[in-house]
Amino acid sequence: MRREFLKYLFEMPLLWLGIAVLAALIFIGDTITDLEIAFAVLYVSVILLAVYSGRTGAIAIVGIACAALTVISYFLTRHGASQAGLINSTLSLVAIGATTYLAIRIEMLDARARQAQSELARMSRLMIVGELGTSIAHEVSQPVTAIAANGNAALRWLSATPADHDEARRAIERIVADAGRAGDVIGRVRGLVARSSPSSDAIDLVEAINDVLELVRSEIRRNQILFRSELASDLPLMAGDRVQLQQVILNLVMNAIEALAEVDEETRELLVSAAADERKVTVSVRDTGSGVPAERLDTIFEAFYTTKPKGMGMGLAISRSIIEAHGGTIYAAPNFPRGAVFGFTLSLNERAKG
């Protein structure tokens, strides 16, 4: 309990300092003033400030503390009419109790909404991974085939007379490397579909983007797309949820691949880039596909809006929700001379500390 309490304090020190100062000012004003008003009803503002903590336990503690200060103030007050003070204190306690109850209910409903959104985002990830199933199986089958070939080669080198231990060792080293490659692919897929709550970690965006590109590499090859990436090497670490941001990048890249499938092979080009200026980091996915009509650019991020025959219209809507939750902006625009560019920006205010 004590550890949890200290965790609250260190997470949002300015919020708790503001709550403590405001509560102290109300307590002093309620105790020393001789005005016949329900001064303690101002504790309602303190409870509403506690809602920003996002924790029902913290809201309840603040509500109880405000009620206790109201009672203590009543007994310490030496001015004014006692009966009026009792009535005002009672009214204040009712207001504090009602506000605390409503604030906790609102926070509980918000928590359920966030959980539902998280589940929806996970379902979206599962759908994307399902679409990538063939490519992922192909990506894993390559190192597995190589492992079998190198295993047989190692057995032959060891069975030879005399045995060639150097060649056998090199074959075994290749087995270890291929096994690691297969494990990496499986690990990326597992991380992408994991049932995990949004986190706020320090993210290396270039590394996160490269992991996504490894997953779609076979899909890019299969569609005969000329692919380039321009990822700045000096991007700062950003604070956010790595899996969610990877979901957005994967969604944008998969949409670009699908758009390119509609045009001739000779014109299929895909560029994934990431760069930073003084204020923000920008990640963009440019394709030379069929593009998006200008009149649809304003509605393409709305839920259930889709141009795909089998689409649900949730991918871009969830992507926008994720980016906005990270304090950023998602956008779409025509690409020159053809196609579309989708991307997002994250403010450098959201960079990871330390």
GROMACS .gro file of N, CA, C and O in nm, residues 15 42-43 133 135 161 193 223 245 265 304 320:
model
   48
   15LEU      N    1   0.102   1.744  -0.992
   15LEU     CA    2  -0.042   1.730  -0.966
   15LEU      C    3  -0.068   1.718  -0.816
   15LEU      O    4  -0.155   1.787  -0.762
   42LEU      N    5  -1.564   2.400  -0.179
   42LEU     CA    6  -1.458   2.418  -0.280
   42LEU      C    7  -1.368   2.296  -0.290
   42LEU      O    8  -1.289   2.284  -0.385
   43TYR      N    9  -1.376   2.205  -0.191
   43TYR     CA   10  -1.299   2.081  -0.201
   43TYR      C   11  -1.339   2.000  -0.326
   43TYR      O   12  -1.266   1.911  -0.369
  133GLY      N   13   0.007  -1.399  -4.275
  133GLY     CA   14   0.039  -1.538  -4.241
  133GLY      C   15   0.129  -1.607  -4.342
  133GLY      O   16   0.229  -1.671  -4.305
  135SER      N   17   0.332  -1.478  -4.565
  135SER     CA   18   0.467  -1.421  -4.566
  135SER      C   19   0.547  -1.464  -4.445
  135SER      O   20   0.667  -1.495  -4.455
  161THR      N   21   3.611  -3.955  -4.373
  161THR     CA   22   3.735  -4.013  -4.322
  161THR      C   23   3.853  -3.947  -4.394
  161THR      O   24   3.870  -3.968  -4.516
  193VAL      N   25   0.109  -0.953  -3.133
  193VAL     CA   26  -0.027  -0.997  -3.101
  193VAL      C   27  -0.047  -1.014  -2.951
  193VAL      O   28  -0.154  -1.054  -2.907
  223ASN      N   29   0.519  -0.901  -5.405
  223ASN     CA   30   0.445  -0.805  -5.490
  223ASN      C   31   0.538  -0.727  -5.583
  223ASN      O   32   0.493  -0.634  -5.648
  245LEU      N   33   0.272   0.157  -3.161
  245LEU     CA   34   0.331   0.234  -3.271
  245LEU      C   35   0.371   0.142  -3.386
  245LEU      O   36   0.355   0.178  -3.504
  265GLU      N   37   0.341  -0.347  -6.236
  265GLU     CA   38   0.461  -0.382  -6.159
  265GLU      C   39   0.573  -0.280  -6.179
  265GLU      O   40   0.649  -0.252  -6.088
  304PHE      N   41  -1.512   0.269  -3.957
  304PHE     CA   42  -1.601   0.195  -4.048
  304PHE      C   43  -1.601   0.253  -4.190
  304PHE      O   44  -1.682   0.213  -4.272
  320ARG      N   45  -0.524   0.630  -3.592
  320ARG     CA   46  -0.538   0.769  -3.549
  320ARG      C   47  -0.554   0.778  -3.397
  320ARG      O   48  -0.492   0.864  -3.332
   0.00000   0.00000   0.00000
